[in-house]
Tab-separated table of C-alpha atoms in Angstrom:
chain	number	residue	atom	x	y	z
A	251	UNK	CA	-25.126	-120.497	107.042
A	252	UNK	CA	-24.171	-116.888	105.739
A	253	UNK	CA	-22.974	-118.314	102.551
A	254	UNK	CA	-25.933	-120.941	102.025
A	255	UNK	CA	-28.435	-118.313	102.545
A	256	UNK	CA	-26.528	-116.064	100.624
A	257	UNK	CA	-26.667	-118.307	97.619
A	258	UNK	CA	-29.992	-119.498	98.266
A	259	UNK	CA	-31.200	-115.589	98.700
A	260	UNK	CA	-29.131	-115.053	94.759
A	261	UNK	CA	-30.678	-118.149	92.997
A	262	UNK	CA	-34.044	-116.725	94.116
A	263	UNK	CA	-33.432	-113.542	92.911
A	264	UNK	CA	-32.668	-114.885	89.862
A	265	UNK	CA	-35.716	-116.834	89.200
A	266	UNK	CA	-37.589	-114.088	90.054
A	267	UNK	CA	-35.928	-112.024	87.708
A	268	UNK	CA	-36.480	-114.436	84.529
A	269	UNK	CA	-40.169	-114.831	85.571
A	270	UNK	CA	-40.538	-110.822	85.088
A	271	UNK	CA	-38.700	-111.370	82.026
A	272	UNK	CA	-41.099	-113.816	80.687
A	273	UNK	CA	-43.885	-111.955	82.047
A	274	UNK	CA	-42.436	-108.643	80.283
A	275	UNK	CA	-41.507	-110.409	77.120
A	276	UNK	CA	-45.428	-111.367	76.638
A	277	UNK	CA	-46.876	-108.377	78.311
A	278	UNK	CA	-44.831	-106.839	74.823
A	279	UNK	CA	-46.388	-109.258	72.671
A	280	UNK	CA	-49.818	-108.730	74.105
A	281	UNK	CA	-49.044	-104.597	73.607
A	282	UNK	CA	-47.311	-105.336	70.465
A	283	UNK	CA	-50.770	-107.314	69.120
A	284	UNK	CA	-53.249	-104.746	71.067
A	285	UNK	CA	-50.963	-102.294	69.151
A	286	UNK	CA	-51.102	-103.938	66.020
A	287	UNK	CA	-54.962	-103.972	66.722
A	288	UNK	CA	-55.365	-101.099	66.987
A	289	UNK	CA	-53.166	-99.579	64.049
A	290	UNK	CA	-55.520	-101.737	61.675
A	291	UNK	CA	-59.203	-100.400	63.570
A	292	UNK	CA	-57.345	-96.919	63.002
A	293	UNK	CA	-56.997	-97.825	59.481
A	294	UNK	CA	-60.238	-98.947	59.062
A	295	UNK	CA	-61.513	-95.701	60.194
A	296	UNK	CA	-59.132	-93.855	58.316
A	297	UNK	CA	-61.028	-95.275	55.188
A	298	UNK	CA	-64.272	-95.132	56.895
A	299	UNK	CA	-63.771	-91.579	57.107
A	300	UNK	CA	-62.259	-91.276	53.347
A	301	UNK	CA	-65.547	-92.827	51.816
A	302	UNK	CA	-67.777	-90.518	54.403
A	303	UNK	CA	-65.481	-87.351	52.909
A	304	UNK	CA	-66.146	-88.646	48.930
A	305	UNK	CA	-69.997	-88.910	49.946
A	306	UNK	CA	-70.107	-85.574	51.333
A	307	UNK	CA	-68.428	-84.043	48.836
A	308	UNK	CA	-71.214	-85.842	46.413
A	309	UNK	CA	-73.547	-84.698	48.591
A	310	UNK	CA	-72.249	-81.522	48.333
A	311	UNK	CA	-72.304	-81.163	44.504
A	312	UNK	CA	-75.761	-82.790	45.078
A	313	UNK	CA	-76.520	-79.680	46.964
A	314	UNK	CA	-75.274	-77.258	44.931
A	315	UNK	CA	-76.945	-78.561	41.859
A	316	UNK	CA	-80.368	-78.581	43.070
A	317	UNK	CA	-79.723	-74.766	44.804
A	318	UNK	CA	-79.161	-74.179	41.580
A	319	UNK	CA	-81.874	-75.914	39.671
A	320	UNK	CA	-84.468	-74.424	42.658
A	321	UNK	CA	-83.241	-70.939	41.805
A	322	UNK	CA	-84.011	-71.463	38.122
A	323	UNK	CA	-87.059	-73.506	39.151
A	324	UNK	CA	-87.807	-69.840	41.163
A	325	UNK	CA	-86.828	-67.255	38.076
A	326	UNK	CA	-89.487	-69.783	35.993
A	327	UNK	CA	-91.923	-69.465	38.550
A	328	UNK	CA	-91.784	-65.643	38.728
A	329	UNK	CA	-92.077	-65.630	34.789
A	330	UNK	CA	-95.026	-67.759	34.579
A	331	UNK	CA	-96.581	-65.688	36.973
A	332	UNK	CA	-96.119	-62.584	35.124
A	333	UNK	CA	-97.161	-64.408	31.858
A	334	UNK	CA	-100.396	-65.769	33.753
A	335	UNK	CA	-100.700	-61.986	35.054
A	336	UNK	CA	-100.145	-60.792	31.647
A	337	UNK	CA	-102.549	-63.423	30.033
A	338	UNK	CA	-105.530	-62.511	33.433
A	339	UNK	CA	-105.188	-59.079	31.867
A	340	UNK	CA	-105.557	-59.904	27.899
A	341	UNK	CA	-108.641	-62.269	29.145
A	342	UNK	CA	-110.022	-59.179	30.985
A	343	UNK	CA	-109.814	-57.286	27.931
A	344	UNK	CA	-111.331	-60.069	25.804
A	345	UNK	CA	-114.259	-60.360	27.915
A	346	UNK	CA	-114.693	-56.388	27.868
A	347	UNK	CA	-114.370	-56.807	24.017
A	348	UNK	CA	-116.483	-59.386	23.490
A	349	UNK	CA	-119.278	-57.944	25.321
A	350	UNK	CA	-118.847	-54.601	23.329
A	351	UNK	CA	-118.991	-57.258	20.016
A	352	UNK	CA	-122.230	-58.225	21.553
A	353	UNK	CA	-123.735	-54.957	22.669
A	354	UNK	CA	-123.123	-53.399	19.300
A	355	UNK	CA	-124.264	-56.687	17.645
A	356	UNK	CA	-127.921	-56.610	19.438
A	357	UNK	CA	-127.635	-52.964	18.991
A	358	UNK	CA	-127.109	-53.492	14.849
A	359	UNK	CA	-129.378	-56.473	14.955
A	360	UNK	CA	-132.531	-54.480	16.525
A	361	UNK	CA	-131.530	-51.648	14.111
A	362	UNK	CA	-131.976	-53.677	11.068
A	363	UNK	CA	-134.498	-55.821	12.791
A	364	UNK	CA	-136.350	-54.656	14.662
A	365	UNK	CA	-139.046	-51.887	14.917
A	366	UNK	CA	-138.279	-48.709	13.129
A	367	UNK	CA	-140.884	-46.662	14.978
A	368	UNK	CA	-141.043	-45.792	18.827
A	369	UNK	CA	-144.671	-44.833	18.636
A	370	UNK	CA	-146.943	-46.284	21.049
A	371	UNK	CA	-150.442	-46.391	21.229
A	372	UNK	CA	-152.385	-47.666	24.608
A	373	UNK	CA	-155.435	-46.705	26.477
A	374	UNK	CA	-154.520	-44.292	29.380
A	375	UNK	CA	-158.332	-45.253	31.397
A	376	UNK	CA	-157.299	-48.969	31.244
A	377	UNK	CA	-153.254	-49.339	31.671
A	378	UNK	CA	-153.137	-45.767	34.107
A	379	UNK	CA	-150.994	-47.462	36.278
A	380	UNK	CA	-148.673	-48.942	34.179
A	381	UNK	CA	-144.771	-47.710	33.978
A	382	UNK	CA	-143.359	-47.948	30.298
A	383	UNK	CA	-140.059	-48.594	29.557
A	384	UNK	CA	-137.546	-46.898	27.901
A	385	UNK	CA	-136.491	-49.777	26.178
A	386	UNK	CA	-138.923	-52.372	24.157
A	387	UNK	CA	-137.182	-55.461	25.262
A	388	UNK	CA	-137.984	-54.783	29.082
A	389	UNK	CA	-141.682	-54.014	28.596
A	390	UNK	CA	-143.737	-56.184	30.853
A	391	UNK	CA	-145.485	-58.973	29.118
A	392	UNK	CA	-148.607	-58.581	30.898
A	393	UNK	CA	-149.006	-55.471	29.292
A	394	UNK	CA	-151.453	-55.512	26.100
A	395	UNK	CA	-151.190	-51.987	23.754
A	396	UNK	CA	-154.058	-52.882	22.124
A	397	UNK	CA	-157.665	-51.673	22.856
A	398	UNK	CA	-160.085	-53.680	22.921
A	399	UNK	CA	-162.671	-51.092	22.906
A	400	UNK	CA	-161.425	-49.521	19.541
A	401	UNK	CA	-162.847	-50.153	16.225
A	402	UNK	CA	-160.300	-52.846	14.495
A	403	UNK	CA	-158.391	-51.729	11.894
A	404	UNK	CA	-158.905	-54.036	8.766
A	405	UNK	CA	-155.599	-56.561	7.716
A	406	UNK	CA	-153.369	-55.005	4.466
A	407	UNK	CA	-154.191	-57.555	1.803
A	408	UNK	CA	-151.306	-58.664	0.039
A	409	UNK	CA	-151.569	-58.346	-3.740
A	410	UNK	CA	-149.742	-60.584	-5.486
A	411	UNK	CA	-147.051	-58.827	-7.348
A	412	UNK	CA	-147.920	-59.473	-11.412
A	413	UNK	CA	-145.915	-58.974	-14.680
A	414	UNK	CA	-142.788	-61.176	-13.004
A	415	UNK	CA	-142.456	-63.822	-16.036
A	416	UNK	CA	-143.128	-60.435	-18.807
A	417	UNK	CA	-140.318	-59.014	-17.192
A	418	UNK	CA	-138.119	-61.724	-17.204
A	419	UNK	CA	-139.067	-62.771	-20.955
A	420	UNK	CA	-139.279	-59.394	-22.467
A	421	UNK	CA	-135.997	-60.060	-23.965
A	422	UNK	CA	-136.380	-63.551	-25.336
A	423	UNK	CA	-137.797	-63.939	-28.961
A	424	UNK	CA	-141.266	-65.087	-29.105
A	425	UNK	CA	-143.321	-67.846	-30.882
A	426	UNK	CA	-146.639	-68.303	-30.802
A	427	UNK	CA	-148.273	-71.779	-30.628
A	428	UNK	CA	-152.718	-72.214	-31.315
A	429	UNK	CA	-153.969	-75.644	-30.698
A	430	UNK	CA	-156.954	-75.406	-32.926
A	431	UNK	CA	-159.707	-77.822	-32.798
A	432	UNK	CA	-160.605	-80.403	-35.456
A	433	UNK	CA	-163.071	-79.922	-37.757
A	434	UNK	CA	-164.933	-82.594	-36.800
A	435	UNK	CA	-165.024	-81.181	-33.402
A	436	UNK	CA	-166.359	-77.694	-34.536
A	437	UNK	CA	-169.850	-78.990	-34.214
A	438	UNK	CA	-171.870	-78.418	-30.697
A	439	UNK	CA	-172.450	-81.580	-28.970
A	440	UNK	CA	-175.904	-80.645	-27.864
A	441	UNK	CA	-177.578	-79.550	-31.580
A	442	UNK	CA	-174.534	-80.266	-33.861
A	443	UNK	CA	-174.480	-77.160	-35.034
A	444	UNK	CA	-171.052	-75.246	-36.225
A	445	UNK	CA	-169.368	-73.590	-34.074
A	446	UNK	CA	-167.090	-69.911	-34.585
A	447	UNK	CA	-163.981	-68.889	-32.666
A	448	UNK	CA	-165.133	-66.174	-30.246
A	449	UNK	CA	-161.632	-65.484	-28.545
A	450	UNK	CA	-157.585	-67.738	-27.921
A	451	UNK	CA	-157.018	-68.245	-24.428
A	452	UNK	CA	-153.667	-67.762	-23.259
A	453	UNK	CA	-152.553	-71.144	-21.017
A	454	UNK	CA	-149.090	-71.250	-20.290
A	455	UNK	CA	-145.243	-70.274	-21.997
A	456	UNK	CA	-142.614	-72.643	-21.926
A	457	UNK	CA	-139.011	-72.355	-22.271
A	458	UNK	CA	-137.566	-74.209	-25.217
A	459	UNK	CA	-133.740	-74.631	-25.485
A	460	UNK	CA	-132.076	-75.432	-28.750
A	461	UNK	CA	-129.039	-77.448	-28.794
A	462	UNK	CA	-125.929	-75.782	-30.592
A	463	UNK	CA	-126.084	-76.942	-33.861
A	464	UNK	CA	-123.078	-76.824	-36.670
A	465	UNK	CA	-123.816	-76.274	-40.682
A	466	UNK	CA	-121.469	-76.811	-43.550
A	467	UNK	CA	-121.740	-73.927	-45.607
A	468	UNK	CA	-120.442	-75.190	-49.023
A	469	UNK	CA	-119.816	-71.573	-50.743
A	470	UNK	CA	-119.799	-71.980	-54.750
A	471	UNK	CA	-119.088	-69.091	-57.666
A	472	UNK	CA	-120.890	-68.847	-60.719
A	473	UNK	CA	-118.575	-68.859	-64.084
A	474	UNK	CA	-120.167	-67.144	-67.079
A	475	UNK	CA	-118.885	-66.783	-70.374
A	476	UNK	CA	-119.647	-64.759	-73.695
A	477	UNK	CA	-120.730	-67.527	-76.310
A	478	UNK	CA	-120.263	-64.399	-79.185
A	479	UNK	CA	-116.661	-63.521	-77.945
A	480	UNK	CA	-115.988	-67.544	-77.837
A	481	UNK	CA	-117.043	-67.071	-81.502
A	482	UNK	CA	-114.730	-64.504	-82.319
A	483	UNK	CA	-111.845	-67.268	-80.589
A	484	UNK	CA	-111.721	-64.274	-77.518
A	485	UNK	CA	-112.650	-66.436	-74.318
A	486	UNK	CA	-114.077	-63.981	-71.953
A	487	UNK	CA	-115.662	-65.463	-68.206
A	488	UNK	CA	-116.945	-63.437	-65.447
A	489	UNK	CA	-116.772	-64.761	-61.963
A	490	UNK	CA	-119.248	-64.232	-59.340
A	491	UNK	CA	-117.563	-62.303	-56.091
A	492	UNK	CA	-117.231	-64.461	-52.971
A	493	UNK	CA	-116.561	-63.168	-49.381
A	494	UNK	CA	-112.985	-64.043	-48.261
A	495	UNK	CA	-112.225	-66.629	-45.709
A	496	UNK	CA	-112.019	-65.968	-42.379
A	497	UNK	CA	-108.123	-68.494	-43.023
A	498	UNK	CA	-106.658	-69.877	-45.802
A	499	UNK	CA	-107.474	-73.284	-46.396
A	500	UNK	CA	-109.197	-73.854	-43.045
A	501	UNK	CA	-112.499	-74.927	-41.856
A	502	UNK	CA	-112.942	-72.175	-39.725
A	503	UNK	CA	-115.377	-69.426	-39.789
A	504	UNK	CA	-116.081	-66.394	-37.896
A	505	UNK	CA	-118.652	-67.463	-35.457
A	506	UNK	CA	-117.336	-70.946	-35.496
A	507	UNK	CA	-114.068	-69.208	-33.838
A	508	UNK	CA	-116.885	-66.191	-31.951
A	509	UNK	CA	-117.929	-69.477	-30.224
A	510	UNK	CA	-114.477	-70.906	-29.275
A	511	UNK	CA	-113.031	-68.165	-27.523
A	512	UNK	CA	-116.826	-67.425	-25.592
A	513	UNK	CA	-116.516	-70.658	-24.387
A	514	UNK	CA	-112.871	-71.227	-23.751
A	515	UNK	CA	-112.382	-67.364	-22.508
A	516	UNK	CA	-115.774	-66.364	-21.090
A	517	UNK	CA	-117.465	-69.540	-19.782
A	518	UNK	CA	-113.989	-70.976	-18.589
A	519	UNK	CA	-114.565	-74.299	-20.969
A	520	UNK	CA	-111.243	-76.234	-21.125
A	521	UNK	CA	-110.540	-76.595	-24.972
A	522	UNK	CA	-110.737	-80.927	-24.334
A	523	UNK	CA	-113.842	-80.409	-22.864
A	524	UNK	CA	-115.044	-78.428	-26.086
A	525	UNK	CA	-113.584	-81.220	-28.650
A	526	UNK	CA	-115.380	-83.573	-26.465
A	527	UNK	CA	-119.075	-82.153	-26.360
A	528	UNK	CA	-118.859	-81.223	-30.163
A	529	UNK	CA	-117.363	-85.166	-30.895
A	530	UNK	CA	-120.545	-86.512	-28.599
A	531	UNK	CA	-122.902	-84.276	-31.330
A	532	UNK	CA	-121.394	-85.370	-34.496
A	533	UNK	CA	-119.083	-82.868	-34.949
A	534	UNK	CA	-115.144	-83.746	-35.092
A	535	UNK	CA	-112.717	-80.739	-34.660
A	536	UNK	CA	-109.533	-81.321	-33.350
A	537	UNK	CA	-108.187	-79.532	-30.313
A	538	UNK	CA	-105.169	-78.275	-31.739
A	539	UNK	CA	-107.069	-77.023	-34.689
A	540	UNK	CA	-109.455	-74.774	-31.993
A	541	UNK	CA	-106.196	-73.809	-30.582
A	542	UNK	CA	-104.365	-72.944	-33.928
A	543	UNK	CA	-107.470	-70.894	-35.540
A	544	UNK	CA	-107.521	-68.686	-32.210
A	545	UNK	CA	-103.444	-67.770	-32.194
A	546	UNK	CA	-103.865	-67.045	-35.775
A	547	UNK	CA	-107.046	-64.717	-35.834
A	548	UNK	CA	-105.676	-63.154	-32.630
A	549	UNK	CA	-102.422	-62.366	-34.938
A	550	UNK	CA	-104.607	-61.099	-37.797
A	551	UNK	CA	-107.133	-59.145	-36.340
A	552	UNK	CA	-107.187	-58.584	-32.801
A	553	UNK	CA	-102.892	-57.470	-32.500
A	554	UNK	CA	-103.574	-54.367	-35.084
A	555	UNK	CA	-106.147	-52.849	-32.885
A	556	UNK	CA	-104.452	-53.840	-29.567
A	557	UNK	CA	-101.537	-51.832	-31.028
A	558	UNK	CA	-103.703	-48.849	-32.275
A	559	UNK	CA	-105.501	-48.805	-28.689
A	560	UNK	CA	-101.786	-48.536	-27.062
A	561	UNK	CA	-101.017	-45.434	-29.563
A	562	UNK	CA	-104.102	-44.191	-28.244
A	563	UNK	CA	-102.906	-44.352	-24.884
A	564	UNK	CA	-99.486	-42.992	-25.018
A	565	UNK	CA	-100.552	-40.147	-27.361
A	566	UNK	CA	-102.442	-38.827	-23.840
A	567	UNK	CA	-100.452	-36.285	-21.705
A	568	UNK	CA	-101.197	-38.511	-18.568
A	569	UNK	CA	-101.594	-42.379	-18.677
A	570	UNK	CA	-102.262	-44.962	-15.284
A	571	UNK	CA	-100.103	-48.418	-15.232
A	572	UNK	CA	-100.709	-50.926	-13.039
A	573	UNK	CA	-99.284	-54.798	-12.743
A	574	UNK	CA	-101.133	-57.997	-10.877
A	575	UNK	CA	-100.048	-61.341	-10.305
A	576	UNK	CA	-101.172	-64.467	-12.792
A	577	UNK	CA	-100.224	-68.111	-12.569
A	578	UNK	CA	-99.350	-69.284	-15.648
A	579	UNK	CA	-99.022	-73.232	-16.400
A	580	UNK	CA	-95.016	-74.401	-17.788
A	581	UNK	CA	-93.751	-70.769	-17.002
A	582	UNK	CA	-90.278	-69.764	-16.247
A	583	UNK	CA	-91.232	-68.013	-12.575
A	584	UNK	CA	-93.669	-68.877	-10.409
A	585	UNK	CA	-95.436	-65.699	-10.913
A	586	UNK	CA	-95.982	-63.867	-13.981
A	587	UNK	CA	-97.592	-60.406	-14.391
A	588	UNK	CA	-100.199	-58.558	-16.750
A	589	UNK	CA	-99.304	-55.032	-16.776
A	590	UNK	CA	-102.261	-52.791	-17.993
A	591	UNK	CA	-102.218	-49.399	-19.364
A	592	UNK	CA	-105.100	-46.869	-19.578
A	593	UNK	CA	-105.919	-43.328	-20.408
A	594	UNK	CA	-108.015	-42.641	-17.763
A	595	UNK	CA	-112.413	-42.004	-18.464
A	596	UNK	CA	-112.019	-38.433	-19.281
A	597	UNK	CA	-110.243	-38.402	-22.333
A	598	UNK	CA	-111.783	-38.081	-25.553
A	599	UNK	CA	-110.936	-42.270	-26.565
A	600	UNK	CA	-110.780	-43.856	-23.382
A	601	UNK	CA	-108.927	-47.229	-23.404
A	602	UNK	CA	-107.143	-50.057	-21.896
A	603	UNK	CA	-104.270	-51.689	-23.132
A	604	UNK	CA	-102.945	-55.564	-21.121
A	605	UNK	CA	-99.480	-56.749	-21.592
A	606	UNK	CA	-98.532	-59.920	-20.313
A	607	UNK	CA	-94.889	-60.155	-18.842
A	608	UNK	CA	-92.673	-62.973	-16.588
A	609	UNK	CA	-91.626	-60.801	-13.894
A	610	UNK	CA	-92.269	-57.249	-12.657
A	611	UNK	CA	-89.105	-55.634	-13.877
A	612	UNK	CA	-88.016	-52.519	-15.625
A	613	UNK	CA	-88.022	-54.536	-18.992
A	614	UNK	CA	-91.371	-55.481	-18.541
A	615	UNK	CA	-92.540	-51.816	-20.081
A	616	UNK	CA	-89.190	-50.518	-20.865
A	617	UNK	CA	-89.983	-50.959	-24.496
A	618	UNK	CA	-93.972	-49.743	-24.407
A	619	UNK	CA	-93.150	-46.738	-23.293
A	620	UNK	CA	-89.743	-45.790	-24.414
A	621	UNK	CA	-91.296	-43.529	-26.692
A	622	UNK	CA	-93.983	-41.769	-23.842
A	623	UNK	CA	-93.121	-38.253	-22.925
A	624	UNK	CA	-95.854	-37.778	-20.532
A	625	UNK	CA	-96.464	-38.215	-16.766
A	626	UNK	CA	-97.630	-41.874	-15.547
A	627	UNK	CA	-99.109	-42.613	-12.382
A	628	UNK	CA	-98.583	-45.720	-10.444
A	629	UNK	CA	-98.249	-47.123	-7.291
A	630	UNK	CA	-94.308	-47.653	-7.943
């Protein structure tokens, strides 16, 4: 009985034993997986917590971008409000200017316009009560200077100012014009009688303008001989004398070219324009032949006293030189210069030289006055 019990006592022991085994064995696995579980939902958070660490550090550049961006947002604000301070001040100042500009522009106005005398004249019985002001703009309108009880001082009258059109025609050469009447209408009407001039009214004066007009002046010389000297086989001729040409072989005559350079220099006429108003009245001249007869007689004539008027100038003890800008078409520089000299009014030959230059250097009057031992004022 010991020994069955024994061995019964031992086999349940043992069963025992490799039910806690089994029990332990999947207890493990069941740890093992929870474990396992676990490890992964650690993982996950791990990463949960890497992305949440990238996202704050975005946020945090976020953050420190816009601090900065509100602290320049702040130094702008603080300038604008000194420029708005600074531009509240300069419209202050504007407005104090502008009504200055106004008070001295009524002030000027009233001066030129308005009444030049403060006298006033009123009747003391009638307006006794009545406060005048010290300025005519604020005087009451109710208030009436005139009296009414006072003789009335007659209106100026006007007289019409006379002798205008004699004044304005007192230069211009005069023609007279006398419509006469027929002498069939001398007779009276009423006893046909004749009639006699008793005075010529004077009606009106108009203003006639001729048209230019151009003449060829054919200029011939008169040849004579001796008829007793052609006898003797001695041929003697005589020949009339003949003014000289204003050029050689040209057309041109001195007020045909007078009348060129008036209109070209004076009245600002473009030299086409002139060739085309003398071609539209008959007369053909070509443009290069206006242009041609002025180079030349300004070569001939007008140089030689242009260069005595500069020996004038330079022979003074104290001479003035001034330069101004000129546009001049197909030049080298985009300014050019005309320098003038002068002698000033006082001297005994007063004159004024103009020399035309490119620039404003020293060779512009290097050579005029190379020879000058004087003293020359300008404005350097």
């Amino acid at each position: 009985m010991a020994t069955g019990w024994i061995e019964y006592h031992s086999t349940d022991r043992c069963q025992t034993r490799w039910k806690n085994n089994i029990l332990s064995n999947e207890v493990i696995e069941e740890i093992l997986a929870y474990n396992k579980k676990l490890s992964e939902e650690i993982n996950m958070c791990h990463e949960k917590i890497d992305r949440l660490n990238k996202k704050i550090d975005v946020l945090t550049d976020q953050v420190s971008e816009l601090t900065l961006k509100n602290e320049q947002l702040e130094k702008e604000n603080k300038q604008l409000k000194e420029k708005n301070k600074q531009l509240e001040r300069k419209v202050q100042q504007l407005t104090l200017e502008k009504a200055l500009i106004s008070e001295n522009y009524h002030a000027l106005r009233k001066k030129v316009f308005g009444k030049s005398s403060e006298k006033v004249s009123y009747d003391t019985s009638v307006y006794n009560n009545v406060q005048l002001s010290l300025f005519p703009e604020e005087q009451p309108n109710q208030v009436n200077f005139a009296c009414e009880n006072g003789p009335s001082k007659p209106k100026a009258v006007v007289q019409k100012k006379t002798g205008y059109k004699a004044e304005k025609l007192k230069n211009i050469e005069k023609q007279t014009i006398i419509h006469s009447l027929l002498e069939s209408e001398k007779h009276c009407d009423h006893c046909s009688c004749e009639m006699h001039k008793i005075t010529v009214n004077h009606v009106r004066t108009d203003l006639i303008v001729i048209p230019r007009m151009v003449l060829a002046i054919e200029h011939k010389q008169e040849v004579y001989a001796c008829d007793s000297c052609k006898k003797n086989g001695e041929g003697k001729i005589k020949k009339s004398k003949v003014p000289a040409s204003l050029l050689n072989n040209s057309l041109a005559s001195p007020s045909m070219v007078a009348e060129i350079a008036i209109q070209k220099f004076q009245n600002k006429v473009p030299v086409y324009r002139l060739e085309k108003e003398l071609t539209a009245q008959g007369y053909t001249i070509n443009r290069q032949e206006m242009i041609y007869w002025l180079n030349k007689c300004v070569d001939y004539y007008l140089f030689p006293i242009a260069e005595q008027m500069l020996q004038t100038i330079l022979r003074d003890n104290i001479i003035h030189i001034d330069e101004t800008p000129y546009r001049a078409i197909q030049a080298e520089n985009e300014k050019s210069y005309f320098w003038v000299f002068c002698n000033g009014i006082h001297t005994l030959h007063p004159a004024c030289f103009y020399h035309f230059y490119p620039d404003r250097g020293e060779k512009a009057i290097s050579a005029i006055v190379q020879s000058f031992t004087g003293f020359a004022h300008t404005d350097g």
